[in-house]
PDB file of C-alpha atoms in Angstrom:
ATOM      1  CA  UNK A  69       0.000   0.000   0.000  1.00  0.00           C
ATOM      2  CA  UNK A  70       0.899   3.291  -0.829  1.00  0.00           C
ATOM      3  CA  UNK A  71       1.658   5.355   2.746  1.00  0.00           C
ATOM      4  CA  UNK A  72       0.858   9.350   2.522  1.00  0.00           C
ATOM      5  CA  UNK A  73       2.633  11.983   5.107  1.00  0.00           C
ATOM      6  CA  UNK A  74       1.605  15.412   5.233  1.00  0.00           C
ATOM      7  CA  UNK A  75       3.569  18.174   7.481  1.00  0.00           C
ATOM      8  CA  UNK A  76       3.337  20.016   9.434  1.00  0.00           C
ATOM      9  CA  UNK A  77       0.466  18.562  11.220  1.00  0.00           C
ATOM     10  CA  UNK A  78      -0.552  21.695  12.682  1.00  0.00           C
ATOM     11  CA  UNK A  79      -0.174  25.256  11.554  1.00  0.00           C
ATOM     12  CA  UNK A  80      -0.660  28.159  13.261  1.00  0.00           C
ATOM     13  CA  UNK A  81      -0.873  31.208  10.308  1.00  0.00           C
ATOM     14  CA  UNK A  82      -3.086  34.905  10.491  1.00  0.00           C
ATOM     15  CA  UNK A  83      -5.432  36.448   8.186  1.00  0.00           C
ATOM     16  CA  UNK A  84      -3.313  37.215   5.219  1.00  0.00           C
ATOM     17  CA  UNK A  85      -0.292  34.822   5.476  1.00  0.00           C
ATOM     18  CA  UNK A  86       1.320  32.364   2.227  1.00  0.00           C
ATOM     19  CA  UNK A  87       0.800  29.039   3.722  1.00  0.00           C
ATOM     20  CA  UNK A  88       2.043  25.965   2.611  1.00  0.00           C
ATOM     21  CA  UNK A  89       1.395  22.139   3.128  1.00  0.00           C
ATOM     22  CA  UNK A  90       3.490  19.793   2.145  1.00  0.00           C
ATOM     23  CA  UNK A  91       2.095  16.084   1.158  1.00  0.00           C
ATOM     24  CA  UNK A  92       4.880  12.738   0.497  1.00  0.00           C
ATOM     25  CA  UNK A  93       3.816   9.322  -1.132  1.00  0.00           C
ATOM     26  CA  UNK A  94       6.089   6.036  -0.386  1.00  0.00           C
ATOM     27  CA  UNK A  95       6.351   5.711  -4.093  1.00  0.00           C
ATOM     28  CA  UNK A  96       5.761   7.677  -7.167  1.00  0.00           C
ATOM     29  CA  UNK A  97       1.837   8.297  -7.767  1.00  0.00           C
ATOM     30  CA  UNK A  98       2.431  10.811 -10.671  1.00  0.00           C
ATOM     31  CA  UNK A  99      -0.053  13.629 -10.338  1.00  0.00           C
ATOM     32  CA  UNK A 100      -2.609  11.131  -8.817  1.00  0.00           C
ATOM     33  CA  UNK A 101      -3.066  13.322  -6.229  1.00  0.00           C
ATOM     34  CA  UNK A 102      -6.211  15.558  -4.820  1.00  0.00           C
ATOM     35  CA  UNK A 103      -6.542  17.999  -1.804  1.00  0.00           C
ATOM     36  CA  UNK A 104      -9.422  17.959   0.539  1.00  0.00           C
ATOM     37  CA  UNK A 105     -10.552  20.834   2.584  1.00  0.00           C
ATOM     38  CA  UNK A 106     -12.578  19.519   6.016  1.00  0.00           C
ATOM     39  CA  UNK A 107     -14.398  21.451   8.552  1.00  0.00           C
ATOM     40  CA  UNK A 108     -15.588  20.151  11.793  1.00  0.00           C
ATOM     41  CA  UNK A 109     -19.139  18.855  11.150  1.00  0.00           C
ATOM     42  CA  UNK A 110     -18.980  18.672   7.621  1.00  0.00           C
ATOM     43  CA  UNK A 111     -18.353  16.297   4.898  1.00  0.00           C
ATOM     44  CA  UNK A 112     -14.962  16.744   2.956  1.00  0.00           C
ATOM     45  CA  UNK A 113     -14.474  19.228  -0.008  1.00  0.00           C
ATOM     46  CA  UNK A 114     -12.440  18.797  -3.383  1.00  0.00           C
ATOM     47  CA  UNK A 115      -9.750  21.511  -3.525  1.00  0.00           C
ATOM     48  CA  UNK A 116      -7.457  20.612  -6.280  1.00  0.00           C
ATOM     49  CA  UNK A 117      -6.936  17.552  -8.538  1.00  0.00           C
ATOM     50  CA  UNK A 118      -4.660  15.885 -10.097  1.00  0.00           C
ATOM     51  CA  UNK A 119      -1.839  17.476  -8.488  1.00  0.00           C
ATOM     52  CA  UNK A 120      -2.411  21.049  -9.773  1.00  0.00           C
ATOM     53  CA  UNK A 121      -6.263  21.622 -11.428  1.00  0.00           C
ATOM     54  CA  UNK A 122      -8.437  23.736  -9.182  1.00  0.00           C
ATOM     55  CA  UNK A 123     -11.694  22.369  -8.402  1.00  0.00           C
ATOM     56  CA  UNK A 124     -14.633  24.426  -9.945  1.00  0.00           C
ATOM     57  CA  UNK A 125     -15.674  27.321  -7.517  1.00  0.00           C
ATOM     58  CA  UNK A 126     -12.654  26.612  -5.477  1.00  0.00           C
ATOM     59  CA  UNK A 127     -11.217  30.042  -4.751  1.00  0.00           C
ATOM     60  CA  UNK A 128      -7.484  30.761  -6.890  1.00  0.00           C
ATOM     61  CA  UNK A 129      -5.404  31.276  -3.901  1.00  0.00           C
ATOM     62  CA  UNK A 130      -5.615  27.695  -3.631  1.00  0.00           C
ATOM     63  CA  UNK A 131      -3.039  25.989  -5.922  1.00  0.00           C
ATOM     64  CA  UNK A 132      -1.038  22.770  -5.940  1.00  0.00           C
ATOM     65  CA  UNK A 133       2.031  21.794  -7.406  1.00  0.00           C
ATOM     66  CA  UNK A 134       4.428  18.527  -7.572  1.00  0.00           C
ATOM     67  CA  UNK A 135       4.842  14.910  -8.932  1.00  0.00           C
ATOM     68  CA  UNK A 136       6.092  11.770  -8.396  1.00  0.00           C
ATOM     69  CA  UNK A 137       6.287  11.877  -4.523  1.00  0.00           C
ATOM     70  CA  UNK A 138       6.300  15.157  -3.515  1.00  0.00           C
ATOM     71  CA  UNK A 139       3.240  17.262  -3.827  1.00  0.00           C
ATOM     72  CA  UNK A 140       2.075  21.151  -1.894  1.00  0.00           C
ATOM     73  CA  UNK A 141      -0.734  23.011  -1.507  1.00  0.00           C
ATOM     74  CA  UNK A 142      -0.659  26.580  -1.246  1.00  0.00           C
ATOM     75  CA  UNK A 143      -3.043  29.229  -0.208  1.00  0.00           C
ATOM     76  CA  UNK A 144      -1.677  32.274  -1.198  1.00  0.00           C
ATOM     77  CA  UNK A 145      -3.494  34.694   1.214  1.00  0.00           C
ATOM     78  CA  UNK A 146      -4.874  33.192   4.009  1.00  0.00           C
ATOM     79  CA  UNK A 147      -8.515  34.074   4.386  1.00  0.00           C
ATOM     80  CA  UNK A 148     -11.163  33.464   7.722  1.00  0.00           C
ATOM     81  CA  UNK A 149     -12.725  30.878   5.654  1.00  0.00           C
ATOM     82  CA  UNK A 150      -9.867  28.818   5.347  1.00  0.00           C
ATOM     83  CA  UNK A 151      -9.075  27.611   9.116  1.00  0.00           C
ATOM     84  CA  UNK A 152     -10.033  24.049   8.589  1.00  0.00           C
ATOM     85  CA  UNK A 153      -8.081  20.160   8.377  1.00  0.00           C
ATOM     86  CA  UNK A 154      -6.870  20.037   4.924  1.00  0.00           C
ATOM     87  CA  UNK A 155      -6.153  16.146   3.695  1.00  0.00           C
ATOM     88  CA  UNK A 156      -4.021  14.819   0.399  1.00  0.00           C
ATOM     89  CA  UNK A 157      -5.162  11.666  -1.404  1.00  0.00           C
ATOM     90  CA  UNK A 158      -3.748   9.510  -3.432  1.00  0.00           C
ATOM     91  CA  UNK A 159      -5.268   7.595  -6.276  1.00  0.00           C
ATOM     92  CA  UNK A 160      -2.881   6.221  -8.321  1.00  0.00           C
ATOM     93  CA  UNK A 161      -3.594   2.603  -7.112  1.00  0.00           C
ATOM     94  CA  UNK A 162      -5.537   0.716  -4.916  1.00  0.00           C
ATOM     95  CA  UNK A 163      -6.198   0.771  -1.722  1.00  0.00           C
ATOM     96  CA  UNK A 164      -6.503   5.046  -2.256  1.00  0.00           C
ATOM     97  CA  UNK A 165      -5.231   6.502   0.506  1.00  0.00           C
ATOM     98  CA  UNK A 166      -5.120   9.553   2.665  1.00  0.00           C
ATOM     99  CA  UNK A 167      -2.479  11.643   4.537  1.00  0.00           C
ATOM    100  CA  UNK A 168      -3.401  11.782   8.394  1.00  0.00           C
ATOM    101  CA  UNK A 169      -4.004  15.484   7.798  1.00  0.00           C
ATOM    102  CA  UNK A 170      -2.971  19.005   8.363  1.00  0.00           C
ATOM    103  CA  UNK A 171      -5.047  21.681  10.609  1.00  0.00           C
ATOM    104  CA  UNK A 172      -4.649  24.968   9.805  1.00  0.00           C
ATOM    105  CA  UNK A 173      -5.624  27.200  13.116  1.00  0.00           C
ATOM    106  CA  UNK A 174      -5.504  31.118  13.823  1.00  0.00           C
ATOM    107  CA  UNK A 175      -2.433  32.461  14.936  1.00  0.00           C
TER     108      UNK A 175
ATOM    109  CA  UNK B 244     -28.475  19.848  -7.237  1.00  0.00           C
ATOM    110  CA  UNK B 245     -26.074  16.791  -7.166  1.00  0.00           C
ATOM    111  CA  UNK B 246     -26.508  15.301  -4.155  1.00  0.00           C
ATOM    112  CA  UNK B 247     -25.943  12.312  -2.075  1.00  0.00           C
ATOM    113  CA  UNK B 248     -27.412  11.194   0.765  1.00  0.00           C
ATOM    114  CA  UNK B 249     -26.555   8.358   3.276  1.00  0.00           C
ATOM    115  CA  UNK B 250     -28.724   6.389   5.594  1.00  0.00           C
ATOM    116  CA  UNK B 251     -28.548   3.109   7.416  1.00  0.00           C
ATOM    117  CA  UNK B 252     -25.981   4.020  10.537  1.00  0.00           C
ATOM    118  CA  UNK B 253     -26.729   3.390  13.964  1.00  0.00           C
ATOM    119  CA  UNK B 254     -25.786   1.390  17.252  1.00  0.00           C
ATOM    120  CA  UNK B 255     -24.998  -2.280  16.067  1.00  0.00           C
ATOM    121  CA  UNK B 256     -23.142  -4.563  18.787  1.00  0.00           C
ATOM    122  CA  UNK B 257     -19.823  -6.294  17.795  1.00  0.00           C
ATOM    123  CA  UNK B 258     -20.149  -9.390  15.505  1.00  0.00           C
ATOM    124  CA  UNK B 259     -23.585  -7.878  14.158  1.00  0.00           C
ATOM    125  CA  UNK B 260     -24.334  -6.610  10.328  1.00  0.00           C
ATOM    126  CA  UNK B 261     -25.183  -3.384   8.873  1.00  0.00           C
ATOM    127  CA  UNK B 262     -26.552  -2.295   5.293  1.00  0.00           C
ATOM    128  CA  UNK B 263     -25.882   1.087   4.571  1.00  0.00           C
ATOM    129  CA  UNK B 264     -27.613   3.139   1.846  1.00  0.00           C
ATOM    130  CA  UNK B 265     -26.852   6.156  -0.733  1.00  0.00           C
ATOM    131  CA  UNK B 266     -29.220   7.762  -2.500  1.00  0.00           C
ATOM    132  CA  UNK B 267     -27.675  10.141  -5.887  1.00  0.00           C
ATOM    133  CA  UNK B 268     -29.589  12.722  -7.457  1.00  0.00           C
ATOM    134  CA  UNK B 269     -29.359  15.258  -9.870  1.00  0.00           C
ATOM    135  CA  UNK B 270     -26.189  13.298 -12.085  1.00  0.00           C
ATOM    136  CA  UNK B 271     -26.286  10.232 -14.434  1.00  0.00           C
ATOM    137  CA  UNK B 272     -25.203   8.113 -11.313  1.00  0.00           C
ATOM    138  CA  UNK B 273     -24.612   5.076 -13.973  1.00  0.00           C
ATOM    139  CA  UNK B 274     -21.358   7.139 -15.474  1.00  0.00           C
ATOM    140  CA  UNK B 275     -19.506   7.279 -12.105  1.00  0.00           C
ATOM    141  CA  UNK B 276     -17.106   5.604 -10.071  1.00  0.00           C
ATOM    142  CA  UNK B 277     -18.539   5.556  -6.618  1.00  0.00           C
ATOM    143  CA  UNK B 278     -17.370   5.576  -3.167  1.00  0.00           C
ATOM    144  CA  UNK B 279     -17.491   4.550   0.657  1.00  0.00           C
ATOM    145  CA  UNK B 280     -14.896   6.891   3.369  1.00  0.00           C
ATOM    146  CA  UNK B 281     -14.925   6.119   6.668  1.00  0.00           C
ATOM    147  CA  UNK B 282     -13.840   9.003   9.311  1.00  0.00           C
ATOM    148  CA  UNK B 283     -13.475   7.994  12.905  1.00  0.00           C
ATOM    149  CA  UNK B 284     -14.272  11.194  15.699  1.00  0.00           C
ATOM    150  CA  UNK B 285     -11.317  12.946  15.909  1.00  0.00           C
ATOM    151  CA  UNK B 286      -9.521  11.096  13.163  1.00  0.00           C
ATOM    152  CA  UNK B 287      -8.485  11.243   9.612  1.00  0.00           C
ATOM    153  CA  UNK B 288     -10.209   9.812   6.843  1.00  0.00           C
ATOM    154  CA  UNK B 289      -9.988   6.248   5.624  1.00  0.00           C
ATOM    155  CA  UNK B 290     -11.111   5.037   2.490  1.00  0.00           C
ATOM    156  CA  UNK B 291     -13.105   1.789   2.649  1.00  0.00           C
ATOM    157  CA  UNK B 292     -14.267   0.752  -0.637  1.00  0.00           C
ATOM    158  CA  UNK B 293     -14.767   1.698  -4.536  1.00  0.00           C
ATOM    159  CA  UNK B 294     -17.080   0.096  -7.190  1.00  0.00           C
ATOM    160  CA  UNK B 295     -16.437   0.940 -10.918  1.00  0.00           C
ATOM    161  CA  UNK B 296     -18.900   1.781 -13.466  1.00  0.00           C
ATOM    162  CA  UNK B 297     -19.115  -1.777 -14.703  1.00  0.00           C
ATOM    163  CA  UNK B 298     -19.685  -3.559 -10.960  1.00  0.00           C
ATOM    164  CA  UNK B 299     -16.191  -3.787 -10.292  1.00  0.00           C
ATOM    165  CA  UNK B 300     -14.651  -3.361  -6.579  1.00  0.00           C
ATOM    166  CA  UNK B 301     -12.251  -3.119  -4.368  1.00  0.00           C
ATOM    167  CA  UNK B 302     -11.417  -2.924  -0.394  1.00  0.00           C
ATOM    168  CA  UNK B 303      -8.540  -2.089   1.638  1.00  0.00           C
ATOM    169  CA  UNK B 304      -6.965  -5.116   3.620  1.00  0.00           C
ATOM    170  CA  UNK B 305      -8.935  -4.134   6.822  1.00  0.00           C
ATOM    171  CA  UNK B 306     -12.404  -4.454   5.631  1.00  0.00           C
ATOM    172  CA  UNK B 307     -11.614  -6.785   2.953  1.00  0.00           C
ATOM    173  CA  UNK B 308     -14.236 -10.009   3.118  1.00  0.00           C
ATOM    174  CA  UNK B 309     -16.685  -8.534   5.626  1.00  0.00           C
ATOM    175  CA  UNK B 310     -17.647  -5.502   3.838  1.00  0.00           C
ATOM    176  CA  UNK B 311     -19.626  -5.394   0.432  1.00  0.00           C
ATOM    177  CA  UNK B 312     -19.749  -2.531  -1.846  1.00  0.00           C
ATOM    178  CA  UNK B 313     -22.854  -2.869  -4.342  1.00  0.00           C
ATOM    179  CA  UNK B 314     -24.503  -0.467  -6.661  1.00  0.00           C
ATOM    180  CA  UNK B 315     -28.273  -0.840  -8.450  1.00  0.00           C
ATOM    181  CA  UNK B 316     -28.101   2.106 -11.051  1.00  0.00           C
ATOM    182  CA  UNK B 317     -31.984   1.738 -11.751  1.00  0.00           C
ATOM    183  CA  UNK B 318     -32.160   2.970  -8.350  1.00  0.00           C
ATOM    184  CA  UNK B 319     -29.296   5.857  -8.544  1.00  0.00           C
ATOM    185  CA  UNK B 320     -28.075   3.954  -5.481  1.00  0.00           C
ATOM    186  CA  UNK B 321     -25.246   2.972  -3.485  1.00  0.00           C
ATOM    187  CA  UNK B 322     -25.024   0.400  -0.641  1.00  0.00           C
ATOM    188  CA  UNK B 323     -22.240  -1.180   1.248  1.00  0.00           C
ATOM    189  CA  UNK B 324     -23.704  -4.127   3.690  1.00  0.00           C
ATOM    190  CA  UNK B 325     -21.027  -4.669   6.311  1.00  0.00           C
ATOM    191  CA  UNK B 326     -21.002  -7.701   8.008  1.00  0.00           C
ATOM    192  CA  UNK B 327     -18.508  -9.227  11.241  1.00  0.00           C
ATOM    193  CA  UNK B 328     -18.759  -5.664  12.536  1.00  0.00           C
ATOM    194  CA  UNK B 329     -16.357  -4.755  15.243  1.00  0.00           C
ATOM    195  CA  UNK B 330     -15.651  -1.401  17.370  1.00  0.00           C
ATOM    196  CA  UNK B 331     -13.135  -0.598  15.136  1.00  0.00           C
ATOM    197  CA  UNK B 332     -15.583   0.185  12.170  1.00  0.00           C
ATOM    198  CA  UNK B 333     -16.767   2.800  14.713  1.00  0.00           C
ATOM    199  CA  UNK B 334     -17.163   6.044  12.234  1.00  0.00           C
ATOM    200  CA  UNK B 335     -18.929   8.430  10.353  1.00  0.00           C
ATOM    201  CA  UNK B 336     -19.322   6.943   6.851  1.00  0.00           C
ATOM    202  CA  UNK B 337     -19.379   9.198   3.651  1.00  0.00           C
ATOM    203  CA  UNK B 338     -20.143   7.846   0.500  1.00  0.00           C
ATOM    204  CA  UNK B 339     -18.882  10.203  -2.424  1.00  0.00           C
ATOM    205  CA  UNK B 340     -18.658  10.303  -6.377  1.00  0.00           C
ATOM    206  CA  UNK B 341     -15.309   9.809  -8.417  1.00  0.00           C
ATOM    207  CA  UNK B 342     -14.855  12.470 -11.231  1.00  0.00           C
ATOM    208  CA  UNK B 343     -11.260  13.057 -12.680  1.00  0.00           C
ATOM    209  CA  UNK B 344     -11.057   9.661  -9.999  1.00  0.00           C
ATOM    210  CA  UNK B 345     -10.949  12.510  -7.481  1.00  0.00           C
ATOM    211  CA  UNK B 346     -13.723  12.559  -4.744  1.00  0.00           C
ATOM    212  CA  UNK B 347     -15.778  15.471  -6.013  1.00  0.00           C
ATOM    213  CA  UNK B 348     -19.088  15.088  -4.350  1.00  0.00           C
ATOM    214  CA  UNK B 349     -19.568  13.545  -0.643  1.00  0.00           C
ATOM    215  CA  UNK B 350     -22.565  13.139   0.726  1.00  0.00           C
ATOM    216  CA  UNK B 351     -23.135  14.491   4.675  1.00  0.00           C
ATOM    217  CA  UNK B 352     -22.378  11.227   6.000  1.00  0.00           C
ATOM    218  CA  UNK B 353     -24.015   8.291   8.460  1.00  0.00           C
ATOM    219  CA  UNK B 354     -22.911   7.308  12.344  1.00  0.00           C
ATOM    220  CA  UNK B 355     -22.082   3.626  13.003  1.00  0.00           C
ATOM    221  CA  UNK B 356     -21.719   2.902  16.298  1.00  0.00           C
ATOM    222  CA  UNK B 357     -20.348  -0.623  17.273  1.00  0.00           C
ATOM    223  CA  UNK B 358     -20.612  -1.076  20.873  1.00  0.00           C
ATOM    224  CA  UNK B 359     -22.132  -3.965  23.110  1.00  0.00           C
TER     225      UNK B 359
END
């Protein structure tokens, strides 16, 4: 099985800041690879997919970048609506799996 | 709207069985991969099972020959019947539709509770 790792697991940013995740595979996945935004409470929400295509209505300052086994996801200016657990996923083979998470909490 | 919506969770002691449902509207349900993800409170999410567009499926180890993933596209639904429950299945469960092979639509998700 493919493993996923995500750091930091917790990240402490204000209104306005560049924030960056960082998502690993075990192996190479090419760009199989989507980020979920989760709030408490509420169902998961497609972000980006395949590595770097924004999810329609998803707002721009959300991109993602990388390949192979080495993926981010950027927002670019932090807004209130953003403090949430943001997950990577991997589906480049079965079993698809998911990185144990990174929550994104005000400064 | 494109929507999914889950039923079938509740309180189920260890060793017992549980169908749960998924009801798709307002997509050709027929054209899509579909979905079962699992999220223990507090935890991260764990996917549980897929079924293709032409019946096929597949499991992770730790579910693997007590859970069933089925799919009657008459119906526009979804089931998974899990079976040889135990309190580790514990979870909210979110079924949720495959486009790009990406999870693009979850539904709000069902409690299972396994507990004696």
């Amino acid at each position: 099985d493919i493993q996923m790792t995500q750091s930091p697991s917790t990240l402490s940013a204000s209104v306005g800041d560049r924030v960056t995740i960082t998502c690993r595979a075990s192996q190479s996945i090419s760009s199989w690879l989507a980020w979920y935004q989760q709030k408490p409470g509420k169902a998961p929400k497609l972000l980006i997919y395949k590595a770097s295509s924004l999810e329609s209505g998803v707002p721009s300052r959300f991109s993602g970048s990388g390949s192979g086994t080495e993926f981010t996801l950027t927002i670019s200016s932090l807004q209130p609506d953003d403090f949430a657990t943001y997950y990577c996923q991997q589906y480049n083979s079965y079993p698809f799996t998911f990185g144990p998470g990174t929550k994104v909490d005000i400064k | 709207e494109v929507q999914l919506v889950e039923s079938g969770g509740g309180l189920v002691q260890p060793g017992g069985s549980l169908r749960l449902s998924c009801a798709a509207s307002g997509f050709t349900f027929s054209s899509y991969d579909m979905h079962w993800v699992r999220q223990a409170t507090g935890k991260g999410l764990e996917w549980v099972s897929a079924i293709g567009t032409a019946g096929d499926t597949y499991y992770p180890g730790s579910v693997k020959g007590r859970f069933t993933i089925s799919r009657e596209n008459a119906k526009n639904s979804l089931y998974l019947q899990m079976n040889s429950l135990r309190a580790g299945d514990t979870a909210v469960y979110y079924c949720a539709r495959a486009s790009h092979y990406a999870f693009d639509i979850w539904g709000q998700g069902t409690m299972v509770t396994v507990s004696s």
